[in-house]
Amino acid sequence: MSASTSIPPTADRRTFVRATLDLGDLLLRPWSREGADLEVMLDGLVTAAADPLIARWNPFPAADRAEAMARLELREGGWDRGDAADFAVLGAADGSVLGAVGLRWDDRADGLAMIGYWTLPAARGRNVAARATSAVTDWAFSTADARRIEIAHAIGNEASCRVAHRCGFLLEGTLRQSYRYGDGAYHDEHLHARLATDPVPADRATA
């Protein structure tokens, strides 16, 4: 993985600074309202919001381009404050939106962050989510002084559980009825976590 980023010497180490992560066939770029691929990003969000699995496990409002634009504005605000890092996962060959990885500080002073992800149907079964999540995790550890990163997912979301394991996030326990998902019900969640000091998993997806 190569990353293009610039961190001022005096910057707060626990600040997420915009970067593009190049995984060869995948590009992870900050969601943005600027750039030639704006329409692609907007349409990708609208398509994602309408997908049944995303609507259930990762719901967000983007019924049309206007709502998608508002979501981009929200994501840009997180980058501007340095407290959230939201990446679009794009196919390097055609620039199509394949998914997303989002990282936010849960306790910035303590170096504790949460990470989440989703993929569109065309990207599923191709290790896209695992590769992108691993890349963003490594980036947060190396550039933002993250100490611990957590993943919480509904127990019924088995695909998300597989991604967490593949990326080296150890299962630490069950959170009972901890979050209301897109179906309107509170679900038990698995809590996974990875520490900056944990070894890189030997079998994680790289291609």
PDB file of C-alpha atoms in Angstrom:
ATOM      1  CA  MET A   1       0.000   0.000   0.000  1.00  0.00           C
ATOM      2  CA  SER A   2       1.176   3.490  -0.758  1.00  0.00           C
ATOM      3  CA  ALA A   3      -0.369   6.627   0.666  1.00  0.00           C
ATOM      4  CA  SER A   4      -0.154  10.248  -0.384  1.00  0.00           C
ATOM      5  CA  THR A   5      -0.567  12.520   2.611  1.00  0.00           C
ATOM      6  CA  SER A   6       1.063  15.460   4.275  1.00  0.00           C
ATOM      7  CA  ILE A   7       1.103  15.935   8.037  1.00  0.00           C
ATOM      8  CA  PRO A   8       2.473  19.253   9.348  1.00  0.00           C
ATOM      9  CA  PRO A   9       5.245  18.731  11.917  1.00  0.00           C
ATOM     10  CA  THR A  10       3.233  20.569  14.561  1.00  0.00           C
ATOM     11  CA  ALA A  11      -0.052  18.802  13.865  1.00  0.00           C
ATOM     12  CA  ASP A  12      -1.849  16.969  16.624  1.00  0.00           C
ATOM     13  CA  ARG A  13      -0.860  13.352  16.131  1.00  0.00           C
ATOM     14  CA  ARG A  14      -4.417  12.252  16.876  1.00  0.00           C
ATOM     15  CA  THR A  15      -5.793  14.088  13.878  1.00  0.00           C
ATOM     16  CA  PHE A  16      -7.029  12.340  10.743  1.00  0.00           C
ATOM     17  CA  VAL A  17      -5.466  14.116   7.765  1.00  0.00           C
ATOM     18  CA  ARG A  18      -6.865  13.596   4.263  1.00  0.00           C
ATOM     19  CA  ALA A  19      -4.982  10.928   2.347  1.00  0.00           C
ATOM     20  CA  THR A  20      -5.410   8.663  -0.656  1.00  0.00           C
ATOM     21  CA  LEU A  21      -4.503   5.025  -0.039  1.00  0.00           C
ATOM     22  CA  ASP A  22      -3.427   3.167  -3.176  1.00  0.00           C
ATOM     23  CA  LEU A  23      -3.932  -0.609  -3.028  1.00  0.00           C
ATOM     24  CA  GLY A  24      -3.192  -1.177  -6.707  1.00  0.00           C
ATOM     25  CA  ASP A  25      -6.588  -2.213  -8.038  1.00  0.00           C
ATOM     26  CA  LEU A  26      -8.374  -0.226  -5.311  1.00  0.00           C
ATOM     27  CA  LEU A  27      -8.134   3.440  -4.374  1.00  0.00           C
ATOM     28  CA  LEU A  28      -9.338   4.726  -1.029  1.00  0.00           C
ATOM     29  CA  ARG A  29     -10.165   8.419  -1.329  1.00  0.00           C
ATOM     30  CA  PRO A  30     -11.876  10.819   1.062  1.00  0.00           C
ATOM     31  CA  TRP A  31     -15.527  11.400   0.213  1.00  0.00           C
ATOM     32  CA  SER A  32     -15.662  14.894  -1.242  1.00  0.00           C
ATOM     33  CA  ARG A  33     -17.975  17.336  -3.001  1.00  0.00           C
ATOM     34  CA  GLU A  34     -15.057  18.451  -5.170  1.00  0.00           C
ATOM     35  CA  GLY A  35     -13.409  16.677  -8.073  1.00  0.00           C
ATOM     36  CA  ALA A  36     -14.283  15.241 -11.443  1.00  0.00           C
ATOM     37  CA  ASP A  37     -15.820  12.113  -9.912  1.00  0.00           C
ATOM     38  CA  LEU A  38     -18.464  13.933  -7.844  1.00  0.00           C
ATOM     39  CA  GLU A  39     -21.375  12.491  -9.825  1.00  0.00           C
ATOM     40  CA  VAL A  40     -19.925   8.991  -9.489  1.00  0.00           C
ATOM     41  CA  MET A  41     -19.662   9.417  -5.727  1.00  0.00           C
ATOM     42  CA  LEU A  42     -23.206  10.775  -5.454  1.00  0.00           C
ATOM     43  CA  ASP A  43     -24.662   7.959  -7.537  1.00  0.00           C
ATOM     44  CA  GLY A  44     -22.636   5.424  -5.545  1.00  0.00           C
ATOM     45  CA  LEU A  45     -24.154   6.694  -2.295  1.00  0.00           C
ATOM     46  CA  VAL A  46     -27.685   6.626  -3.694  1.00  0.00           C
ATOM     47  CA  THR A  47     -27.170   3.056  -4.926  1.00  0.00           C
ATOM     48  CA  ALA A  48     -25.700   1.983  -1.591  1.00  0.00           C
ATOM     49  CA  ALA A  49     -28.519   3.501   0.464  1.00  0.00           C
ATOM     50  CA  ALA A  50     -31.048   1.499  -1.570  1.00  0.00           C
ATOM     51  CA  ASP A  51     -29.245  -1.835  -1.187  1.00  0.00           C
ATOM     52  CA  PRO A  52     -31.197  -4.116   1.212  1.00  0.00           C
ATOM     53  CA  LEU A  53     -28.153  -5.328   3.185  1.00  0.00           C
ATOM     54  CA  ILE A  54     -26.695  -1.851   3.579  1.00  0.00           C
ATOM     55  CA  ALA A  55     -30.121  -0.467   4.491  1.00  0.00           C
ATOM     56  CA  ARG A  56     -30.353  -3.089   7.233  1.00  0.00           C
ATOM     57  CA  TRP A  57     -26.859  -3.048   8.720  1.00  0.00           C
ATOM     58  CA  ASN A  58     -25.461   0.378   7.714  1.00  0.00           C
ATOM     59  CA  PRO A  59     -28.459   2.614   7.007  1.00  0.00           C
ATOM     60  CA  PHE A  60     -28.018   6.229   5.950  1.00  0.00           C
ATOM     61  CA  PRO A  61     -30.260   8.728   4.129  1.00  0.00           C
ATOM     62  CA  ALA A  62     -29.396   9.121   0.448  1.00  0.00           C
ATOM     63  CA  ALA A  63     -32.588   8.634  -1.510  1.00  0.00           C
ATOM     64  CA  ASP A  64     -31.423  11.088  -4.161  1.00  0.00           C
ATOM     65  CA  ARG A  65     -28.416  13.212  -5.110  1.00  0.00           C
ATOM     66  CA  ALA A  66     -29.498  16.057  -2.831  1.00  0.00           C
ATOM     67  CA  GLU A  67     -29.430  13.799   0.231  1.00  0.00           C
ATOM     68  CA  ALA A  68     -26.181  12.238  -0.968  1.00  0.00           C
ATOM     69  CA  MET A  69     -24.642  15.717  -1.275  1.00  0.00           C
ATOM     70  CA  ALA A  70     -25.662  16.483   2.307  1.00  0.00           C
ATOM     71  CA  ARG A  71     -23.946  13.276   3.396  1.00  0.00           C
ATOM     72  CA  LEU A  72     -20.766  14.295   1.587  1.00  0.00           C
ATOM     73  CA  GLU A  73     -20.853  17.637   3.386  1.00  0.00           C
ATOM     74  CA  LEU A  74     -21.156  15.824   6.711  1.00  0.00           C
ATOM     75  CA  ARG A  75     -18.223  13.555   5.884  1.00  0.00           C
ATOM     76  CA  GLU A  76     -16.076  16.504   4.803  1.00  0.00           C
ATOM     77  CA  GLY A  77     -16.760  18.127   8.180  1.00  0.00           C
ATOM     78  CA  GLY A  78     -15.270  15.125   9.957  1.00  0.00           C
ATOM     79  CA  TRP A  79     -12.107  15.421   7.871  1.00  0.00           C
ATOM     80  CA  ASP A  80     -11.944  19.180   8.487  1.00  0.00           C
ATOM     81  CA  ARG A  81     -12.097  18.644  12.262  1.00  0.00           C
ATOM     82  CA  GLY A  82      -9.683  15.723  12.110  1.00  0.00           C
ATOM     83  CA  ASP A  83     -12.031  13.555  14.183  1.00  0.00           C
ATOM     84  CA  ALA A  84     -13.384  11.288  11.430  1.00  0.00           C
ATOM     85  CA  ALA A  85     -11.910   9.732   8.303  1.00  0.00           C
ATOM     86  CA  ASP A  86     -14.415   8.542   5.717  1.00  0.00           C
ATOM     87  CA  PHE A  87     -13.034   6.870   2.603  1.00  0.00           C
ATOM     88  CA  ALA A  88     -14.759   5.900  -0.610  1.00  0.00           C
ATOM     89  CA  VAL A  89     -13.433   2.592  -1.935  1.00  0.00           C
ATOM     90  CA  LEU A  90     -13.058   2.961  -5.694  1.00  0.00           C
ATOM     91  CA  GLY A  91     -12.073   0.588  -8.449  1.00  0.00           C
ATOM     92  CA  ALA A  92      -8.749   1.888  -9.789  1.00  0.00           C
ATOM     93  CA  ALA A  93      -9.526   0.863 -13.361  1.00  0.00           C
ATOM     94  CA  ASP A  94     -12.834   2.694 -13.805  1.00  0.00           C
ATOM     95  CA  GLY A  95     -13.288   4.831 -10.682  1.00  0.00           C
ATOM     96  CA  SER A  96     -16.517   3.085  -9.738  1.00  0.00           C
ATOM     97  CA  VAL A  97     -17.686   3.139  -6.125  1.00  0.00           C
ATOM     98  CA  LEU A  98     -17.280  -0.316  -4.573  1.00  0.00           C
ATOM     99  CA  GLY A  99     -17.743   0.496  -0.920  1.00  0.00           C
ATOM    100  CA  ALA A 100     -16.728   2.658   2.012  1.00  0.00           C
ATOM    101  CA  VAL A 101     -14.665   2.564   5.194  1.00  0.00           C
ATOM    102  CA  GLY A 102     -15.328   5.042   7.984  1.00  0.00           C
ATOM    103  CA  LEU A 103     -13.170   5.721  11.030  1.00  0.00           C
ATOM    104  CA  ARG A 104     -13.981   8.056  13.918  1.00  0.00           C
ATOM    105  CA  TRP A 105     -12.558   8.867  17.298  1.00  0.00           C
ATOM    106  CA  ASP A 106     -14.600   7.456  20.149  1.00  0.00           C
ATOM    107  CA  ASP A 107     -12.165   8.936  22.687  1.00  0.00           C
ATOM    108  CA  ARG A 108      -9.630  11.075  20.869  1.00  0.00           C
ATOM    109  CA  ALA A 109      -7.530  11.877  23.930  1.00  0.00           C
ATOM    110  CA  ASP A 110      -7.201   8.192  24.726  1.00  0.00           C
ATOM    111  CA  GLY A 111      -6.484   7.086  21.138  1.00  0.00           C
ATOM    112  CA  LEU A 112      -9.656   4.963  20.926  1.00  0.00           C
ATOM    113  CA  ALA A 113     -11.381   4.800  17.527  1.00  0.00           C
ATOM    114  CA  MET A 114     -14.240   2.909  15.875  1.00  0.00           C
ATOM    115  CA  ILE A 115     -14.233   1.635  12.303  1.00  0.00           C
ATOM    116  CA  GLY A 116     -17.040   0.490   9.994  1.00  0.00           C
ATOM    117  CA  TYR A 117     -17.439  -0.563   6.377  1.00  0.00           C
ATOM    118  CA  TRP A 118     -19.865  -1.540   3.658  1.00  0.00           C
ATOM    119  CA  THR A 119     -19.588  -2.807   0.097  1.00  0.00           C
ATOM    120  CA  LEU A 120     -21.886  -2.781  -2.895  1.00  0.00           C
ATOM    121  CA  PRO A 121     -23.036  -6.155  -4.300  1.00  0.00           C
ATOM    122  CA  ALA A 122     -20.485  -6.090  -7.150  1.00  0.00           C
ATOM    123  CA  ALA A 123     -17.631  -5.947  -4.617  1.00  0.00           C
ATOM    124  CA  ARG A 124     -18.808  -8.690  -2.279  1.00  0.00           C
ATOM    125  CA  GLY A 125     -16.873 -11.926  -2.136  1.00  0.00           C
ATOM    126  CA  ARG A 126     -13.732 -10.218  -3.469  1.00  0.00           C
ATOM    127  CA  ASN A 127     -12.041  -9.308  -0.158  1.00  0.00           C
ATOM    128  CA  VAL A 128     -12.642  -5.622  -0.881  1.00  0.00           C
ATOM    129  CA  ALA A 129     -13.977  -4.829   2.602  1.00  0.00           C
ATOM    130  CA  ALA A 130     -11.174  -6.708   4.366  1.00  0.00           C
ATOM    131  CA  ARG A 131      -8.398  -5.149   2.296  1.00  0.00           C
ATOM    132  CA  ALA A 132      -9.792  -1.635   2.636  1.00  0.00           C
ATOM    133  CA  THR A 133     -10.400  -1.998   6.379  1.00  0.00           C
ATOM    134  CA  SER A 134      -6.891  -3.359   6.941  1.00  0.00           C
ATOM    135  CA  ALA A 135      -5.394  -0.461   4.976  1.00  0.00           C
ATOM    136  CA  VAL A 136      -7.311   2.200   6.921  1.00  0.00           C
ATOM    137  CA  THR A 137      -6.491   0.488  10.227  1.00  0.00           C
ATOM    138  CA  ASP A 138      -2.763   0.448   9.446  1.00  0.00           C
ATOM    139  CA  TRP A 139      -2.966   4.068   8.293  1.00  0.00           C
ATOM    140  CA  ALA A 140      -4.643   5.160  11.553  1.00  0.00           C
ATOM    141  CA  PHE A 141      -2.060   3.375  13.669  1.00  0.00           C
ATOM    142  CA  SER A 142       0.876   4.808  11.740  1.00  0.00           C
ATOM    143  CA  THR A 143      -0.259   8.388  11.053  1.00  0.00           C
ATOM    144  CA  ALA A 144      -2.782   9.329  13.762  1.00  0.00           C
ATOM    145  CA  ASP A 145      -1.387   7.592  16.842  1.00  0.00           C
ATOM    146  CA  ALA A 146      -4.468   5.416  17.274  1.00  0.00           C
ATOM    147  CA  ARG A 147      -3.985   3.095  20.243  1.00  0.00           C
ATOM    148  CA  ARG A 148      -7.029   0.847  19.914  1.00  0.00           C
ATOM    149  CA  ILE A 149      -9.592   0.465  17.111  1.00  0.00           C
ATOM    150  CA  GLU A 150     -12.927  -1.286  17.660  1.00  0.00           C
ATOM    151  CA  ILE A 151     -15.527  -2.868  15.394  1.00  0.00           C
ATOM    152  CA  ALA A 152     -19.088  -3.427  16.608  1.00  0.00           C
ATOM    153  CA  HIS A 153     -21.505  -5.296  14.357  1.00  0.00           C
ATOM    154  CA  ALA A 154     -24.850  -7.011  14.769  1.00  0.00           C
ATOM    155  CA  ILE A 155     -24.452 -10.706  15.535  1.00  0.00           C
ATOM    156  CA  GLY A 156     -26.648 -11.466  12.540  1.00  0.00           C
ATOM    157  CA  ASN A 157     -24.222  -9.690  10.222  1.00  0.00           C
ATOM    158  CA  GLU A 158     -21.957 -12.679   9.632  1.00  0.00           C
ATOM    159  CA  ALA A 159     -20.165 -11.097   6.665  1.00  0.00           C
ATOM    160  CA  SER A 160     -19.009  -8.213   8.858  1.00  0.00           C
ATOM    161  CA  CYS A 161     -17.791 -10.693  11.464  1.00  0.00           C
ATOM    162  CA  ARG A 162     -15.670 -12.458   8.827  1.00  0.00           C
ATOM    163  CA  VAL A 163     -14.127  -9.149   7.780  1.00  0.00           C
ATOM    164  CA  ALA A 164     -13.260  -8.305  11.395  1.00  0.00           C
ATOM    165  CA  HIS A 165     -11.524 -11.650  11.915  1.00  0.00           C
ATOM    166  CA  ARG A 166      -9.702 -11.391   8.594  1.00  0.00           C
ATOM    167  CA  CYS A 167      -8.343  -7.982   9.587  1.00  0.00           C
ATOM    168  CA  GLY A 168      -7.025  -9.200  12.940  1.00  0.00           C
ATOM    169  CA  PHE A 169      -9.751  -7.706  15.148  1.00  0.00           C
ATOM    170  CA  LEU A 170     -10.136 -10.124  18.046  1.00  0.00           C
ATOM    171  CA  LEU A 171     -13.613 -10.926  19.332  1.00  0.00           C
ATOM    172  CA  GLU A 172     -13.842  -9.554  22.881  1.00  0.00           C
ATOM    173  CA  GLY A 173     -17.455 -10.066  23.818  1.00  0.00           C
ATOM    174  CA  THR A 174     -21.147  -9.416  23.180  1.00  0.00           C
ATOM    175  CA  LEU A 175     -22.934  -6.118  23.706  1.00  0.00           C
ATOM    176  CA  ARG A 176     -26.567  -6.883  24.514  1.00  0.00           C
ATOM    177  CA  GLN A 177     -29.193  -5.000  22.503  1.00  0.00           C
ATOM    178  CA  SER A 178     -26.730  -2.181  22.072  1.00  0.00           C
ATOM    179  CA  TYR A 179     -27.758  -0.626  18.755  1.00  0.00           C
ATOM    180  CA  ARG A 180     -30.921  -0.082  16.728  1.00  0.00           C
ATOM    181  CA  TYR A 181     -30.385  -1.101  13.127  1.00  0.00           C
ATOM    182  CA  GLY A 182     -32.258  -0.380   9.922  1.00  0.00           C
ATOM    183  CA  ASP A 183     -34.987  -2.903  10.711  1.00  0.00           C
ATOM    184  CA  GLY A 184     -35.950  -0.806  13.741  1.00  0.00           C
ATOM    185  CA  ALA A 185     -34.925  -3.473  16.263  1.00  0.00           C
ATOM    186  CA  TYR A 186     -32.161  -3.388  18.847  1.00  0.00           C
ATOM    187  CA  HIS A 187     -29.574  -6.065  18.140  1.00  0.00           C
ATOM    188  CA  ASP A 188     -26.907  -7.737  20.201  1.00  0.00           C
ATOM    189  CA  GLU A 189     -23.497  -6.868  18.813  1.00  0.00           C
ATOM    190  CA  HIS A 190     -20.108  -8.521  18.704  1.00  0.00           C
ATOM    191  CA  LEU A 191     -17.294  -6.266  19.874  1.00  0.00           C
ATOM    192  CA  HIS A 192     -13.957  -6.792  18.124  1.00  0.00           C
ATOM    193  CA  ALA A 193     -10.791  -4.787  18.698  1.00  0.00           C
ATOM    194  CA  ARG A 194      -7.245  -4.468  17.468  1.00  0.00           C
ATOM    195  CA  LEU A 195      -4.410  -2.745  19.300  1.00  0.00           C
ATOM    196  CA  ALA A 196      -1.565  -0.872  17.674  1.00  0.00           C
ATOM    197  CA  THR A 197       0.756  -3.356  19.383  1.00  0.00           C
ATOM    198  CA  ASP A 198      -1.019  -6.448  18.004  1.00  0.00           C
ATOM    199  CA  PRO A 199       0.846  -8.390  15.313  1.00  0.00           C
ATOM    200  CA  VAL A 200      -0.358  -8.066  11.733  1.00  0.00           C
ATOM    201  CA  PRO A 201      -2.484 -11.145  10.983  1.00  0.00           C
ATOM    202  CA  ALA A 202      -0.523 -13.497   8.735  1.00  0.00           C
ATOM    203  CA  ASP A 203      -3.543 -14.623   6.731  1.00  0.00           C
ATOM    204  CA  ARG A 204      -5.269 -11.310   6.150  1.00  0.00           C
ATOM    205  CA  ALA A 205      -6.431 -10.470   2.636  1.00  0.00           C
ATOM    206  CA  THR A 206      -3.918  -8.616   0.493  1.00  0.00           C
ATOM    207  CA  ALA A 207      -5.369  -9.313  -2.947  1.00  0.00           C
TER     208      ALA A 207
END
